[in-house]
PDB file of N, CA and C in Angstrom:
ATOM      1  N   MET A   1     266.266 153.492 134.692  1.00 63.00           N
ATOM      2  CA  MET A   1     265.945 152.217 134.039  1.00 63.00           C
ATOM      3  C   MET A   1     265.399 151.387 134.837  1.00 63.00           C
ATOM      4  N   ASP A   2     264.294 150.566 134.889  1.00 83.00           N
ATOM      5  CA  ASP A   2     263.962 149.365 135.664  1.00 83.00           C
ATOM      6  C   ASP A   2     264.800 148.253 135.771  1.00 83.00           C
ATOM      7  N   SER A   3     265.255 147.768 136.771  1.00 91.00           N
ATOM      8  CA  SER A   3     265.992 146.626 136.686  1.00 91.00           C
ATOM      9  C   SER A   3     265.573 145.269 136.696  1.00 91.00           C
ATOM     10  N   THR A   4     264.133 145.156 136.196  1.00 93.00           N
ATOM     11  CA  THR A   4     263.451 143.737 135.919  1.00 93.00           C
ATOM     12  C   THR A   4     262.560 143.865 134.887  1.00 93.00           C
ATOM     13  N   TYR A   5     262.535 143.130 134.235  1.00 93.00           N
ATOM     14  CA  TYR A   5     261.672 142.765 132.778  1.00 93.00           C
ATOM     15  C   TYR A   5     260.760 141.524 132.826  1.00 93.00           C
ATOM     16  N   GLU A   6     259.473 141.414 132.964  1.00 93.00           N
ATOM     17  CA  GLU A   6     258.656 140.251 132.789  1.00 93.00           C
ATOM     18  C   GLU A   6     258.497 139.800 131.396  1.00 93.00           C
ATOM     19  N   TRP A   7     258.841 138.791 131.006  1.00 93.00           N
ATOM     20  CA  TRP A   7     258.857 138.473 129.566  1.00 93.00           C
ATOM     21  C   TRP A   7     257.503 137.527 129.818  1.00 93.00           C
ATOM     22  N   PRO A   8     256.243 138.153 128.906  1.00 93.00           N
ATOM     23  CA  PRO A   8     254.773 137.560 129.053  1.00 93.00           C
ATOM     24  C   PRO A   8     254.590 136.069 128.313  1.00 93.00           C
ATOM     25  N   ARG A   9     253.702 135.415 129.023  1.00 92.00           N
ATOM     26  CA  ARG A   9     253.171 134.474 128.072  1.00 92.00           C
ATOM     27  C   ARG A   9     252.546 134.836 126.804  1.00 92.00           C
ATOM     28  N   GLY A  10     252.595 134.418 125.687  1.00 90.00           N
ATOM     29  CA  GLY A  10     251.977 134.694 124.430  1.00 90.00           C
ATOM     30  C   GLY A  10     252.709 135.904 124.013  1.00 90.00           C
ATOM     31  N   ALA A  11     253.951 136.336 124.113  1.00 88.00           N
ATOM     32  CA  ALA A  11     254.505 137.445 123.813  1.00 88.00           C
ATOM     33  C   ALA A  11     254.293 137.881 122.351  1.00 88.00           C
ATOM     34  N   THR A  12     254.250 139.122 122.003  1.00 87.00           N
ATOM     35  CA  THR A  12     253.672 139.792 120.518  1.00 87.00           C
ATOM     36  C   THR A  12     254.922 140.509 120.204  1.00 87.00           C
ATOM     37  N   PRO A  13     254.853 140.837 118.932  1.00 84.00           N
ATOM     38  CA  PRO A  13     256.230 141.373 118.290  1.00 84.00           C
ATOM     39  C   PRO A  13     256.647 142.441 119.144  1.00 84.00           C
ATOM     40  N   GLY A  14     255.481 143.300 119.545  1.00 89.00           N
ATOM     41  CA  GLY A  14     255.698 144.388 120.313  1.00 89.00           C
ATOM     42  C   GLY A  14     256.505 144.307 121.668  1.00 89.00           C
ATOM     43  N   ASP A  15     256.203 143.191 122.266  1.00 91.00           N
ATOM     44  CA  ASP A  15     257.041 142.566 123.548  1.00 91.00           C
ATOM     45  C   ASP A  15     258.379 142.297 123.179  1.00 91.00           C
ATOM     46  N   TRP A  16     258.681 141.859 121.914  1.00 89.00           N
ATOM     47  CA  TRP A  16     260.237 141.538 121.518  1.00 89.00           C
ATOM     48  C   TRP A  16     261.139 142.726 121.415  1.00 89.00           C
ATOM     49  N   PHE A  17     260.095 144.007 120.886  1.00 91.00           N
ATOM     50  CA  PHE A  17     260.844 145.110 120.610  1.00 91.00           C
ATOM     51  C   PHE A  17     261.169 145.797 122.039  1.00 91.00           C
ATOM     52  N   GLN A  18     260.200 145.630 122.971  1.00 94.00           N
ATOM     53  CA  GLN A  18     260.498 146.262 124.117  1.00 94.00           C
ATOM     54  C   GLN A  18     261.584 145.474 125.034  1.00 94.00           C
ATOM     55  N   LEU A  19     261.513 144.158 124.932  1.00 95.00           N
ATOM     56  CA  LEU A  19     262.614 143.406 125.614  1.00 95.00           C
ATOM     57  C   LEU A  19     264.061 143.881 124.966  1.00 95.00           C
ATOM     58  N   GLU A  20     264.269 143.938 123.658  1.00 94.00           N
ATOM     59  CA  GLU A  20     265.287 144.220 122.865  1.00 94.00           C
ATOM     60  C   GLU A  20     265.763 145.611 123.509  1.00 94.00           C
ATOM     61  N   ALA A  21     264.886 146.648 123.340  1.00 95.00           N
ATOM     62  CA  ALA A  21     265.435 147.947 124.003  1.00 95.00           C
ATOM     63  C   ALA A  21     265.528 147.856 125.703  1.00 95.00           C
ATOM     64  N   TRP A  22     265.127 146.945 126.454  1.00 95.00           N
ATOM     65  CA  TRP A  22     265.394 146.962 127.796  1.00 95.00           C
ATOM     66  C   TRP A  22     266.929 146.238 127.846  1.00 95.00           C
ATOM     67  N   LEU A  23     266.992 145.098 127.211  1.00 95.00           N
ATOM     68  CA  LEU A  23     268.458 144.483 127.103  1.00 95.00           C
ATOM     69  C   LEU A  23     269.439 145.448 126.721  1.00 95.00           C
ATOM     70  N   ALA A  24     269.317 146.335 125.587  1.00 95.00           N
ATOM     71  CA  ALA A  24     270.301 147.047 125.178  1.00 95.00           C
ATOM     72  C   ALA A  24     270.942 148.095 126.095  1.00 95.00           C
ATOM     73  N   GLY A  25     269.906 148.645 127.165  1.00 94.00           N
ATOM     74  CA  GLY A  25     270.388 149.319 128.097  1.00 94.00           C
ATOM     75  C   GLY A  25     271.570 148.763 128.850  1.00 94.00           C
ATOM     76  N   TYR A  26     271.540 147.566 129.223  1.00 93.00           N
ATOM     77  CA  TYR A  26     272.475 146.629 129.870  1.00 93.00           C
ATOM     78  C   TYR A  26     273.544 146.021 129.295  1.00 93.00           C
ATOM     79  N   GLY A  27     273.566 146.157 127.780  1.00 92.00           N
ATOM     80  CA  GLY A  27     274.548 145.589 127.052  1.00 92.00           C
ATOM     81  C   GLY A  27     274.311 144.295 126.556  1.00 92.00           C
ATOM     82  N   TRP A  28     272.883 143.776 126.532  1.00 93.00           N
ATOM     83  CA  TRP A  28     272.672 142.713 125.929  1.00 93.00           C
ATOM     84  C   TRP A  28     271.805 142.632 124.748  1.00 93.00           C
ATOM     85  N   GLU A  29     271.476 141.443 124.175  1.00 92.00           N
ATOM     86  CA  GLU A  29     270.684 141.333 122.895  1.00 92.00           C
ATOM     87  C   GLU A  29     270.290 140.272 122.850  1.00 92.00           C
ATOM     88  N   VAL A  30     269.049 139.824 122.126  1.00 90.00           N
ATOM     89  CA  VAL A  30     268.412 138.653 121.841  1.00 90.00           C
ATOM     90  C   VAL A  30     269.286 138.015 120.820  1.00 90.00           C
ATOM     91  N   ASP A  31     269.484 136.718 121.014  1.00 86.00           N
ATOM     92  CA  ASP A  31     270.259 136.023 120.153  1.00 86.00           C
ATOM     93  C   ASP A  31     269.427 135.474 118.956  1.00 86.00           C
ATOM     94  N   PRO A  32     269.632 135.968 117.649  1.00 81.00           N
ATOM     95  CA  PRO A  32     268.841 135.658 116.695  1.00 81.00           C
ATOM     96  C   PRO A  32     268.803 134.367 116.244  1.00 81.00           C
ATOM     97  N   THR A  33     269.952 133.694 116.662  1.00 77.00           N
ATOM     98  CA  THR A  33     269.938 132.251 116.016  1.00 77.00           C
ATOM     99  C   THR A  33     269.152 131.289 117.107  1.00 77.00           C
ATOM    100  N   VAL A  34     268.389 131.504 118.022  1.00 76.00           N
ATOM    101  CA  VAL A  34     267.837 130.808 119.069  1.00 76.00           C
ATOM    102  C   VAL A  34     266.369 131.181 119.008  1.00 76.00           C
ATOM    103  N   TYR A  35     265.491 130.333 118.545  1.00 74.00           N
ATOM    104  CA  TYR A  35     264.134 130.604 118.791  1.00 74.00           C
ATOM    105  C   TYR A  35     263.423 129.280 119.397  1.00 74.00           C
ATOM    106  N   MET A  36     262.388 129.148 120.377  1.00 83.00           N
ATOM    107  CA  MET A  36     261.848 128.201 120.946  1.00 83.00           C
ATOM    108  C   MET A  36     260.243 128.596 120.983  1.00 83.00           C
ATOM    109  N   ALA A  37     259.266 127.688 120.528  1.00 84.00           N
ATOM    110  CA  ALA A  37     257.918 127.881 120.908  1.00 84.00           C
ATOM    111  C   ALA A  37     257.387 126.920 121.647  1.00 84.00           C
ATOM    112  N   GLY A  38     256.567 127.452 122.664  1.00 81.00           N
ATOM    113  CA  GLY A  38     255.866 126.219 123.413  1.00 81.00           C
ATOM    114  C   GLY A  38     254.519 126.658 123.733  1.00 81.00           C
ATOM    115  N   ALA A  39     253.742 125.875 124.368  1.00 82.00           N
ATOM    116  CA  ALA A  39     252.253 126.187 124.819  1.00 82.00           C
ATOM    117  C   ALA A  39     252.169 127.427 125.335  1.00 82.00           C
ATOM    118  N   GLY A  40     253.050 127.893 126.191  1.00 85.00           N
ATOM    119  CA  GLY A  40     252.986 129.193 127.001  1.00 85.00           C
ATOM    120  C   GLY A  40     253.473 130.408 126.144  1.00 85.00           C
ATOM    121  N   GLY A  41     253.953 130.060 124.928  1.00 88.00           N
ATOM    122  CA  GLY A  41     254.729 131.176 124.178  1.00 88.00           C
ATOM    123  C   GLY A  41     256.153 131.090 123.849  1.00 88.00           C
ATOM    124  N   ALA A  42     256.539 132.123 123.243  1.00 88.00           N
ATOM    125  CA  ALA A  42     258.349 131.887 122.959  1.00 88.00           C
ATOM    126  C   ALA A  42     259.012 132.094 123.899  1.00 88.00           C
ATOM    127  N   ALA A  43     259.939 131.261 124.164  1.00 91.00           N
ATOM    128  CA  ALA A  43     261.409 131.604 124.542  1.00 91.00           C
ATOM    129  C   ALA A  43     262.542 132.405 124.117  1.00 91.00           C
ATOM    130  N   VAL A  44     262.974 132.991 124.884  1.00 91.00           N
ATOM    131  CA  VAL A  44     263.981 133.957 124.132  1.00 91.00           C
ATOM    132  C   VAL A  44     265.580 133.710 124.799  1.00 91.00           C
ATOM    133  N   GLN A  45     266.447 133.534 123.770  1.00 90.00           N
ATOM    134  CA  GLN A  45     267.791 133.228 124.430  1.00 90.00           C
ATOM    135  C   GLN A  45     268.536 134.762 124.285  1.00 90.00           C
ATOM    136  N   VAL A  46     269.156 135.032 125.348  1.00 92.00           N
ATOM    137  CA  VAL A  46     269.837 136.454 125.266  1.00 92.00           C
ATOM    138  C   VAL A  46     271.186 136.155 125.536  1.00 92.00           C
ATOM    139  N   ARG A  47     272.253 137.446 124.967  1.00 89.00           N
ATOM    140  CA  ARG A  47     273.599 137.066 125.409  1.00 89.00           C
ATOM    141  C   ARG A  47     273.918 138.658 125.244  1.00 89.00           C
ATOM    142  N   ARG A  48     275.295 138.733 125.917  1.00 88.00           N
ATOM    143  CA  ARG A  48     275.894 140.058 125.998  1.00 88.00           C
ATOM    144  C   ARG A  48     276.175 140.438 124.469  1.00 88.00           C
ATOM    145  N   ILE A  49     275.890 141.957 124.152  1.00 87.00           N
ATOM    146  CA  ILE A  49     276.093 142.551 122.734  1.00 87.00           C
ATOM    147  C   ILE A  49     277.636 142.030 122.310  1.00 87.00           C
ATOM    148  N   GLY A  50     277.617 141.398 121.210  1.00 80.00           N
ATOM    149  CA  GLY A  50     278.750 141.240 120.447  1.00 80.00           C
ATOM    150  C   GLY A  50     279.571 139.512 121.062  1.00 80.00           C
ATOM    151  N   ALA A  51     278.915 139.128 122.089  1.00 73.00           N
ATOM    152  CA  ALA A  51     279.515 137.926 122.504  1.00 73.00           C
ATOM    153  C   ALA A  51     279.592 136.828 121.504  1.00 73.00           C
ATOM    154  N   ALA A  52     280.411 136.091 121.165  1.00 68.00           N
ATOM    155  CA  ALA A  52     280.346 134.780 120.734  1.00 68.00           C
ATOM    156  C   ALA A  52     280.441 133.660 121.520  1.00 68.00           C
ATOM    157  N   TRP A  53     279.533 132.366 121.246  1.00 59.00           N
ATOM    158  CA  TRP A  53     279.709 131.416 121.972  1.00 59.00           C
ATOM    159  C   TRP A  53     280.879 130.995 122.568  1.00 59.00           C
ATOM    160  N   ALA A  54     281.909 131.375 121.942  1.00 54.00           N
ATOM    161  CA  ALA A  54     283.368 130.695 122.010  1.00 54.00           C
ATOM    162  C   ALA A  54     283.795 131.427 123.033  1.00 54.00           C
ATOM    163  N   ASP A  55     283.375 132.644 123.782  1.00 55.00           N
ATOM    164  CA  ASP A  55     283.659 133.543 124.768  1.00 55.00           C
ATOM    165  C   ASP A  55     283.297 132.830 126.226  1.00 55.00           C
ATOM    166  N   GLY A  56     282.698 131.903 125.926  1.00 59.00           N
ATOM    167  CA  GLY A  56     282.484 131.153 127.482  1.00 59.00           C
ATOM    168  C   GLY A  56     281.272 131.345 128.071  1.00 59.00           C
ATOM    169  N   GLU A  57     280.238 132.379 127.565  1.00 64.00           N
ATOM    170  CA  GLU A  57     279.550 132.735 128.359  1.00 64.00           C
ATOM    171  C   GLU A  57     278.089 132.186 127.335  1.00 64.00           C
ATOM    172  N   ALA A  58     277.309 131.587 127.935  1.00 69.00           N
ATOM    173  CA  ALA A  58     276.289 130.720 127.218  1.00 69.00           C
ATOM    174  C   ALA A  58     274.886 131.705 126.949  1.00 69.00           C
ATOM    175  N   GLY A  59     275.030 132.754 127.760  1.00 84.00           N
ATOM    176  CA  GLY A  59     273.874 133.530 127.675  1.00 84.00           C
ATOM    177  C   GLY A  59     272.698 133.322 128.806  1.00 84.00           C
ATOM    178  N   LEU A  60     271.841 133.614 128.259  1.00 90.00           N
ATOM    179  CA  LEU A  60     270.345 133.311 129.466  1.00 90.00           C
ATOM    180  C   LEU A  60     269.066 133.039 128.566  1.00 90.00           C
ATOM    181  N   LEU A  61     268.565 131.807 128.892  1.00 91.00           N
ATOM    182  CA  LEU A  61     267.166 131.750 128.421  1.00 91.00           C
ATOM    183  C   LEU A  61     266.178 132.176 129.246  1.00 91.00           C
ATOM    184  N   ILE A  62     265.221 132.773 128.578  1.00 93.00           N
ATOM    185  CA  ILE A  62     264.090 133.596 128.991  1.00 93.00           C
ATOM    186  C   ILE A  62     262.806 132.508 128.759  1.00 93.00           C
ATOM    187  N   LEU A  63     262.375 131.831 129.713  1.00 92.00           N
ATOM    188  CA  LEU A  63     260.866 131.226 129.431  1.00 92.00           C
ATOM    189  C   LEU A  63     259.835 131.947 129.654  1.00 92.00           C
ATOM    190  N   PRO A  64     258.593 131.653 128.902  1.00 92.00           N
ATOM    191  CA  PRO A  64     257.337 132.570 129.129  1.00 92.00           C
ATOM    192  C   PRO A  64     257.054 132.824 130.479  1.00 92.00           C
ATOM    193  N   ALA A  65     256.644 133.822 130.838  1.00 92.00           N
ATOM    194  CA  ALA A  65     255.997 134.528 132.526  1.00 92.00           C
ATOM    195  C   ALA A  65     257.483 134.210 133.315  1.00 92.00           C
ATOM    196  N   GLU A  66     258.555 134.426 132.858  1.00 93.00           N
ATOM    197  CA  GLU A  66     259.854 134.676 133.868  1.00 93.00           C
ATOM    198  C   GLU A  66     260.230 135.869 134.019  1.00 93.00           C
ATOM    199  N   THR A  67     260.756 136.492 134.901  1.00 94.00           N
ATOM    200  CA  THR A  67     261.117 137.863 135.078  1.00 94.00           C
ATOM    201  C   THR A  67     262.677 137.893 135.136  1.00 94.00           C
ATOM    202  N   VAL A  68     263.156 138.885 134.356  1.00 94.00           N
ATOM    203  CA  VAL A  68     264.651 138.929 134.455  1.00 94.00           C
ATOM    204  C   VAL A  68     264.761 139.952 135.122  1.00 94.00           C
ATOM    205  N   MET A  69     266.082 139.726 135.912  1.00 94.00           N
ATOM    206  CA  MET A  69     266.637 141.030 136.931  1.00 94.00           C
ATOM    207  C   MET A  69     268.060 141.270 136.291  1.00 94.00           C
ATOM    208  N   TRP A  70     268.216 142.541 136.385  1.00 93.00           N
ATOM    209  CA  TRP A  70     269.640 143.064 136.083  1.00 93.00           C
ATOM    210  C   TRP A  70     270.179 143.200 137.678  1.00 93.00           C
ATOM    211  N   ASP A  71     271.363 142.461 138.001  1.00 88.00           N
ATOM    212  CA  ASP A  71     271.742 142.716 139.515  1.00 88.00           C
ATOM    213  C   ASP A  71     272.906 143.651 139.490  1.00 88.00           C
ATOM    214  N   GLY A  72     273.303 144.490 138.425  1.00 86.00           N
ATOM    215  CA  GLY A  72     274.347 145.156 138.911  1.00 86.00           C
ATOM    216  C   GLY A  72     275.485 144.883 137.668  1.00 86.00           C
ATOM    217  N   GLU A  73     275.434 143.355 137.659  1.00 84.00           N
ATOM    218  CA  GLU A  73     276.583 142.686 136.854  1.00 84.00           C
ATOM    219  C   GLU A  73     276.069 142.090 135.740  1.00 84.00           C
ATOM    220  N   ARG A  74     275.001 141.303 136.067  1.00 86.00           N
ATOM    221  CA  ARG A  74     274.809 140.564 134.932  1.00 86.00           C
ATOM    222  C   ARG A  74     273.080 140.217 134.911  1.00 86.00           C
ATOM    223  N   LEU A  75     272.614 139.580 133.842  1.00 90.00           N
ATOM    224  CA  LEU A  75     271.255 139.299 133.957  1.00 90.00           C
ATOM    225  C   LEU A  75     271.224 138.009 134.618  1.00 90.00           C
ATOM    226  N   ARG A  76     269.901 137.888 135.161  1.00 92.00           N
ATOM    227  CA  ARG A  76     269.389 136.472 135.789  1.00 92.00           C
ATOM    228  C   ARG A  76     267.877 136.441 135.909  1.00 92.00           C
ATOM    229  N   ILE A  77     267.717 135.089 135.980  1.00 93.00           N
ATOM    230  CA  ILE A  77     266.157 134.931 136.208  1.00 93.00           C
ATOM    231  C   ILE A  77     265.910 135.249 137.834  1.00 93.00           C
ATOM    232  N   ALA A  78     264.722 135.774 137.822  1.00 90.00           N
ATOM    233  CA  ALA A  78     264.475 136.402 139.289  1.00 90.00           C
ATOM    234  C   ALA A  78     263.745 135.273 139.930  1.00 90.00           C
ATOM    235  N   PRO A  79     264.145 135.024 141.287  1.00 87.00           N
ATOM    236  CA  PRO A  79     263.569 133.753 142.002  1.00 87.00           C
ATOM    237  C   PRO A  79     262.033 134.077 142.084  1.00 87.00           C
ATOM    238  N   ARG A  80     261.172 133.136 142.139  1.00 73.00           N
ATOM    239  CA  ARG A  80     259.717 133.425 142.254  1.00 73.00           C
ATOM    240  C   ARG A  80     259.137 134.101 143.254  1.00 73.00           C
ATOM    241  N   ALA A  81     259.901 134.053 144.268  1.00 61.00           N
ATOM    242  CA  ALA A  81     259.301 134.724 145.517  1.00 61.00           C
ATOM    243  C   ALA A  81     259.583 136.256 145.599  1.00 61.00           C
ATOM    244  N   ALA A  82     260.941 136.561 144.824  1.00 51.00           N
ATOM    245  CA  ALA A  82     261.399 137.923 144.377  1.00 51.00           C
ATOM    246  C   ALA A  82     260.374 138.632 143.509  1.00 51.00           C
ATOM    247  N   VAL A  83     259.631 137.848 142.883  1.00 53.00           N
ATOM    248  CA  VAL A  83     258.655 138.624 141.747  1.00 53.00           C
ATOM    249  C   VAL A  83     257.331 138.981 142.483  1.00 53.00           C
ATOM    250  N   PRO A  84     256.737 140.277 142.525  1.00 56.00           N
ATOM    251  CA  PRO A  84     255.825 140.784 143.231  1.00 56.00           C
ATOM    252  C   PRO A  84     254.767 140.250 142.486  1.00 56.00           C
ATOM    253  N   THR A  85     253.609 139.627 143.161  1.00 55.00           N
ATOM    254  CA  THR A  85     252.379 139.156 142.568  1.00 55.00           C
ATOM    255  C   THR A  85     251.342 140.060 142.517  1.00 55.00           C
ATOM    256  N   ARG A  86     250.488 139.952 141.988  1.00 57.00           N
ATOM    257  CA  ARG A  86     249.207 140.966 141.424  1.00 57.00           C
ATOM    258  C   ARG A  86     248.251 140.469 142.382  1.00 57.00           C
ATOM    259  N   CYS A  87     247.531 141.010 143.103  1.00 55.00           N
ATOM    260  CA  CYS A  87     246.443 140.430 143.812  1.00 55.00           C
ATOM    261  C   CYS A  87     245.158 140.739 142.859  1.00 55.00           C
ATOM    262  N   PRO A  88     243.981 139.881 142.743  1.00 55.00           N
ATOM    263  CA  PRO A  88     243.048 140.001 142.079  1.00 55.00           C
ATOM    264  C   PRO A  88     241.972 141.032 142.875  1.00 55.00           C
ATOM    265  N   ALA A  89     241.518 141.885 141.953  1.00 56.00           N
ATOM    266  CA  ALA A  89     240.561 142.986 142.409  1.00 56.00           C
ATOM    267  C   ALA A  89     239.619 142.254 143.158  1.00 56.00           C
ATOM    268  N   SER A  90     239.006 143.082 144.368  1.00 46.00           N
ATOM    269  CA  SER A  90     238.192 142.629 145.313  1.00 46.00           C
ATOM    270  C   SER A  90     236.894 142.968 144.797  1.00 46.00           C
TER     271      SER A  90
END
């Protein structure tokens, strides 16, 4: 299973399903109570499966065009320098 997931700008319902499946592999889920839309697309709040906000873990907000990394213990946003960039075709 890939340890990174890029949340695209202008995400579609198919992207949501892919993210949910990827998160489930690590014990996380999309928080259905939080939805934010912006010019670049939807932002997604995620949390550990079964976690309640009272558990002390606020979860993770994923903005459009951010890459999420599983580091072996938790999810986090990948630093921009760690995200591979695509070179334009020559």
